[in-house]
Short mmCIF file of C-alpha atoms and ligand atoms in Angstrom, two decimals:
data_model
loop_
_atom_site.label_atom_id
_atom_site.label_comp_id
_atom_site.label_asym_id
_atom_site.label_seq_id
_atom_site.Cartn_x
_atom_site.Cartn_y
_atom_site.Cartn_z
CA MET A 1 -1.45 0.86 17.27
CA LYS A 2 -0.52 3.42 20.34
CA GLN A 3 1.45 5.58 17.19
CA GLY A 4 2.49 5.64 13.88
CA ILE A 5 5.44 3.44 12.82
CA PHE A 6 7.94 4.68 9.80
CA LEU A 7 9.71 1.36 8.37
CA THR A 8 11.65 2.05 5.09
CA PHE A 9 13.41 -0.75 2.94
CA GLU A 10 16.56 -0.80 1.13
CA GLY A 11 19.08 -2.31 -1.10
CA ASN A 12 20.95 -2.46 -4.26
CA ASP A 13 18.71 -2.41 -7.57
CA GLY A 14 17.43 -6.20 -7.87
CA SER A 15 17.52 -6.83 -4.35
CA GLY A 16 14.13 -7.86 -4.31
CA LYS A 17 12.73 -5.36 -1.99
CA THR A 18 9.84 -4.21 -3.73
CA THR A 19 8.52 -7.76 -3.82
CA VAL A 20 9.40 -8.54 -0.13
CA CYS A 21 7.90 -4.99 1.25
CA LEU A 22 4.38 -5.76 -0.62
CA LYS A 23 4.39 -9.67 0.89
CA ILE A 24 4.99 -7.68 4.37
CA LYS A 25 1.88 -5.42 3.68
CA GLU A 26 -0.30 -8.44 2.71
CA GLU A 27 0.69 -10.28 5.87
CA LEU A 28 0.07 -7.33 8.46
CA GLU A 29 -3.40 -6.58 6.53
CA LYS A 30 -4.15 -10.12 7.36
CA LYS A 31 -3.21 -9.86 10.92
CA GLY A 32 -5.16 -6.62 11.27
CA TYR A 33 -2.78 -4.04 11.19
CA PRO A 34 -3.33 -0.51 9.37
CA VAL A 35 -0.77 -0.37 6.94
CA ILE A 36 0.04 1.18 4.15
CA TYR A 37 2.95 0.65 1.54
CA THR A 38 4.54 3.83 -0.36
CA ARG A 39 7.87 3.79 -2.83
CA GLU A 40 10.02 6.58 -3.43
CA PRO A 41 11.06 8.28 -5.79
CA GLY A 42 6.88 8.81 -6.21
CA GLY A 43 4.20 7.71 -4.53
CA SER A 44 1.73 10.79 -4.96
CA LYS A 45 1.28 12.77 -8.44
CA ILE A 46 3.77 15.91 -8.12
CA ALA A 47 6.30 13.19 -6.82
CA GLU A 48 5.88 10.80 -9.61
CA ASP A 49 5.93 13.32 -12.40
CA ILE A 50 9.52 14.21 -10.53
CA ARG A 51 10.14 10.39 -10.66
CA SER A 52 9.79 10.25 -14.64
CA ILE A 53 12.39 13.03 -14.99
CA LEU A 54 14.24 11.14 -12.76
CA LEU A 55 14.25 7.48 -14.25
CA ASN A 56 13.58 8.85 -18.02
CA THR A 57 16.79 7.23 -19.80
CA GLU A 58 17.07 9.90 -22.37
CA ASN A 59 18.07 12.31 -19.51
CA THR A 60 21.47 11.50 -19.97
CA GLN A 61 23.02 15.21 -19.27
CA MET A 62 21.53 15.24 -15.61
CA ASP A 63 24.00 16.73 -13.24
CA SER A 64 24.30 14.78 -10.02
CA LYS A 65 23.17 17.76 -7.63
CA THR A 66 20.31 18.47 -9.96
CA GLU A 67 19.80 14.53 -9.34
CA ALA A 68 19.90 14.74 -5.50
CA LEU A 69 17.78 17.70 -5.47
CA LEU A 70 15.23 15.85 -7.43
CA TYR A 71 15.44 13.01 -5.15
CA ALA A 72 14.93 15.57 -2.30
CA ALA A 73 12.20 17.34 -3.73
CA SER A 74 10.15 14.35 -4.59
CA ARG A 75 10.75 12.74 -1.18
CA ARG A 76 9.66 15.81 0.64
CA GLN A 77 6.40 15.79 -1.34
CA HIS A 78 5.82 12.30 -0.89
CA LEU A 79 6.36 12.80 2.89
CA VAL A 80 4.23 15.57 3.34
CA GLU A 81 1.39 13.87 1.37
CA LYS A 82 1.75 10.44 1.82
CA VAL A 83 3.96 9.64 4.85
CA ILE A 84 2.74 11.76 7.47
CA PRO A 85 -0.64 11.58 7.07
CA ALA A 86 -0.48 8.05 7.88
CA LEU A 87 1.62 8.41 10.58
CA LYS A 88 -0.65 10.77 12.30
CA GLU A 89 -3.45 8.38 11.59
CA ASN A 90 -1.04 5.62 13.92
CA LYS A 91 -0.52 3.61 10.84
CA ILE A 92 2.36 1.43 9.77
CA VAL A 93 4.08 2.94 6.88
CA LEU A 94 6.02 0.75 4.53
CA CYS A 95 8.47 3.50 2.23
CA ASP A 96 10.47 1.67 -0.65
CA ARG A 97 13.62 3.59 0.00
CA PHE A 98 13.71 7.02 1.47
CA VAL A 99 16.87 8.95 2.50
CA ASP A 100 19.62 6.32 2.33
CA SER A 101 18.87 5.63 -0.76
CA SER A 102 20.04 9.18 -1.67
CA LEU A 103 22.86 8.51 0.50
CA ALA A 104 24.39 5.67 -1.22
CA TYR A 105 23.58 6.58 -4.52
CA GLN A 106 24.18 10.12 -4.78
CA GLY A 107 26.33 11.14 -1.71
CA TYR A 108 28.23 8.09 -1.86
CA ALA A 109 27.95 6.20 -6.02
CA ARG A 110 27.81 9.85 -7.43
CA GLY A 111 30.75 11.26 -5.35
CA ILE A 112 28.61 14.28 -3.71
CA GLY A 113 29.28 13.54 -0.32
CA LEU A 114 27.43 11.62 2.41
CA ASP A 115 27.60 15.27 4.66
CA GLU A 116 26.36 17.25 1.49
CA VAL A 117 23.61 14.91 0.63
CA TRP A 118 22.44 14.42 4.17
CA SER A 119 22.29 18.39 4.85
CA ILE A 120 19.57 18.86 1.74
CA ASN A 121 18.22 15.58 3.04
CA GLN A 122 17.61 16.93 6.42
CA PHE A 123 16.02 20.34 4.80
CA ALA A 124 13.63 17.91 2.81
CA ILE A 125 12.42 15.73 5.81
CA ASP A 126 12.63 18.13 8.80
CA SER A 127 13.09 15.64 11.89
CA TYR A 128 11.07 12.29 10.17
CA MET A 129 13.65 9.36 9.82
CA PRO A 130 12.31 5.58 10.19
CA GLN A 131 12.00 3.98 13.32
CA LYS A 132 13.78 0.92 11.32
CA THR A 133 15.49 0.49 8.26
CA PHE A 134 15.48 -3.28 6.47
CA PHE A 135 18.60 -3.44 3.89
CA LEU A 136 17.96 -6.71 1.49
CA SER A 137 21.70 -7.69 1.31
CA VAL A 138 22.47 -9.54 -2.50
CA SER A 139 25.79 -9.73 -4.15
CA LEU A 140 25.76 -7.79 -7.20
CA GLU A 141 25.64 -10.91 -9.36
CA THR A 142 22.12 -11.70 -8.04
CA GLY A 143 21.44 -8.28 -8.19
CA GLN A 144 22.06 -8.19 -11.87
CA LYS A 145 20.97 -11.39 -12.41
CA ARG A 146 17.38 -10.46 -10.94
CA MET A 147 17.16 -6.95 -12.93
CA ASN A 148 18.07 -8.78 -16.32
CA ILE A 149 15.36 -11.13 -15.64
CA ARG A 150 12.86 -7.85 -14.56
CA GLY A 151 13.53 -6.51 -18.09
CA ASP A 152 12.83 -2.56 -18.55
CA LYS A 153 15.72 -0.83 -17.12
CA ASN A 154 15.70 2.97 -15.92
CA ARG A 155 18.57 5.62 -15.90
CA LEU A 156 19.98 4.14 -13.15
CA ASP A 157 19.58 0.52 -14.06
CA LEU A 158 21.87 0.90 -16.66
CA GLU A 159 24.55 2.68 -15.05
CA THR A 160 27.69 0.73 -14.79
CA ILE A 161 28.59 -2.03 -12.63
CA SER A 162 31.35 -0.16 -10.69
CA PHE A 163 28.63 2.06 -10.07
CA HIS A 164 26.68 -0.38 -8.55
CA LEU A 165 29.60 -1.67 -6.88
CA LYS A 166 29.53 1.85 -5.10
CA VAL A 167 26.25 1.97 -4.63
CA ARG A 168 26.78 -1.18 -2.30
CA GLU A 169 29.77 0.34 -0.44
CA GLY A 170 27.65 3.22 0.47
CA TYR A 171 25.32 1.13 2.04
CA ASP A 172 27.91 -0.55 3.71
CA THR A 173 29.03 2.54 5.46
CA LEU A 174 25.56 3.34 6.17
CA ILE A 175 25.15 0.05 7.74
CA GLN A 176 28.06 0.42 9.92
CA LYS A 177 27.27 3.92 10.97
CA TYR A 178 23.50 3.49 11.89
CA LYS A 179 24.05 0.13 13.37
CA ASP A 180 20.88 0.84 15.80
CA ARG A 181 18.67 1.85 12.98
CA ILE A 182 19.76 -0.58 9.95
CA VAL A 183 18.84 -3.89 9.78
CA VAL A 184 20.27 -6.25 7.18
CA ILE A 185 18.48 -9.38 6.00
CA ASP A 186 20.16 -11.97 3.85
CA ALA A 187 18.63 -11.65 0.93
CA GLU A 188 20.62 -13.76 -0.82
CA LYS A 189 17.97 -16.97 0.06
CA ASP A 190 15.02 -17.77 -1.49
CA LYS A 191 11.83 -15.67 -1.58
CA GLU A 192 9.90 -17.51 1.26
CA ASN A 193 13.03 -17.24 3.86
CA VAL A 194 13.81 -13.83 2.81
CA PHE A 195 10.02 -12.87 3.60
CA GLN A 196 10.26 -14.71 6.65
CA ASP A 197 13.40 -13.29 8.30
CA THR A 198 12.05 -9.84 7.40
CA LEU A 199 8.60 -10.41 8.94
CA LYS A 200 10.15 -11.48 12.14
CA GLU A 201 12.13 -8.06 12.29
CA VAL A 202 9.25 -6.20 11.63
CA MET A 203 7.48 -7.95 13.87
CA LYS A 204 9.91 -7.23 16.43
CA VAL A 205 9.70 -3.41 16.31
CA ILE A 206 5.87 -3.62 15.99
CA SER A 207 5.72 -5.11 19.03
CA GLN A 208 7.34 -2.19 21.17
CA TYR A 209 4.66 0.17 19.72
CA GLU A 210 1.23 -2.03 20.50
P1 TYD B 301 12.88 1.74 -8.89
O1 TYD B 301 12.31 1.27 -10.46
O2 TYD B 301 11.91 2.43 -8.01
O3 TYD B 301 13.91 0.65 -8.34
P2 TYD B 301 13.72 -0.03 -7.20
O4 TYD B 301 12.48 -0.93 -7.63
O5 TYD B 301 15.24 -0.87 -7.34
O6 TYD B 301 13.56 0.73 -5.78
O7 TYD B 301 13.57 3.22 -9.26
C1 TYD B 301 14.33 3.81 -8.35
C2 TYD B 301 15.77 4.09 -8.47
O8 TYD B 301 16.30 5.28 -8.25
C3 TYD B 301 16.85 3.31 -8.13
O9 TYD B 301 17.85 2.73 -9.12
C4 TYD B 301 17.65 3.73 -6.71
C5 TYD B 301 17.41 5.50 -7.39
N1 TYD B 301 17.29 6.29 -6.55
C6 TYD B 301 18.64 7.17 -6.12
O10 TYD B 301 19.48 7.16 -6.68
N2 TYD B 301 18.15 7.73 -5.02
C7 TYD B 301 17.26 7.90 -4.23
O11 TYD B 301 17.04 8.90 -3.35
C8 TYD B 301 16.12 7.40 -4.28
C9 TYD B 301 15.12 7.31 -3.33
C10 TYD B 301 16.04 6.12 -5.50
#
């Protein structure tokens, strides 16, 4: 690889992005690419500690801005400890959620505002933005069904249906706004098809940097 490639995966809870992301990692490794998979919030000791506060179902009193700041803090630590070093080694970084999650969940669904959440995140990420973002699109019903199969629910999974609907509206706004960066994948299809469609898009990006 001539340079590192930063790719992020986004979607509502239950969209299946983690499964797809891990399969993409496996496939890229098979093809001989240097690749890492990592996730937000977390991905390093300090960031995982922040994650446990964020996702603890007992923290029902958490203020929305506290939540946004903690996600941004976790993002900063993860970026500095994991993402930037890997990009400097010219690796492909597959990151399960990034700044768009904060824009959709905190900025839009919690109602803090996209610009406000963007500004604290700009502080957190400097100029590190993904070359491409893959949005795995599922209906709310499919997402909820998949979440129910998965079982244990975190603090955000337990939010109301109307919250998850707003998250989706938030993502739709971002898809319109960042047409060149965000690629929408139809994740209603079965796992193998979603994987193949995503892989095709990922390979398009990689071919630009080989
Ligand atoms: P996780 O268990 O990792 O869910 P998923 O597998 O769906 O990614 O939990 C992450 C939760 O945190 C998820 O509900 C989305 C939410 N989140 C935000 O609200 N803002 C953010 O900036 C990020 C990264 C995640």
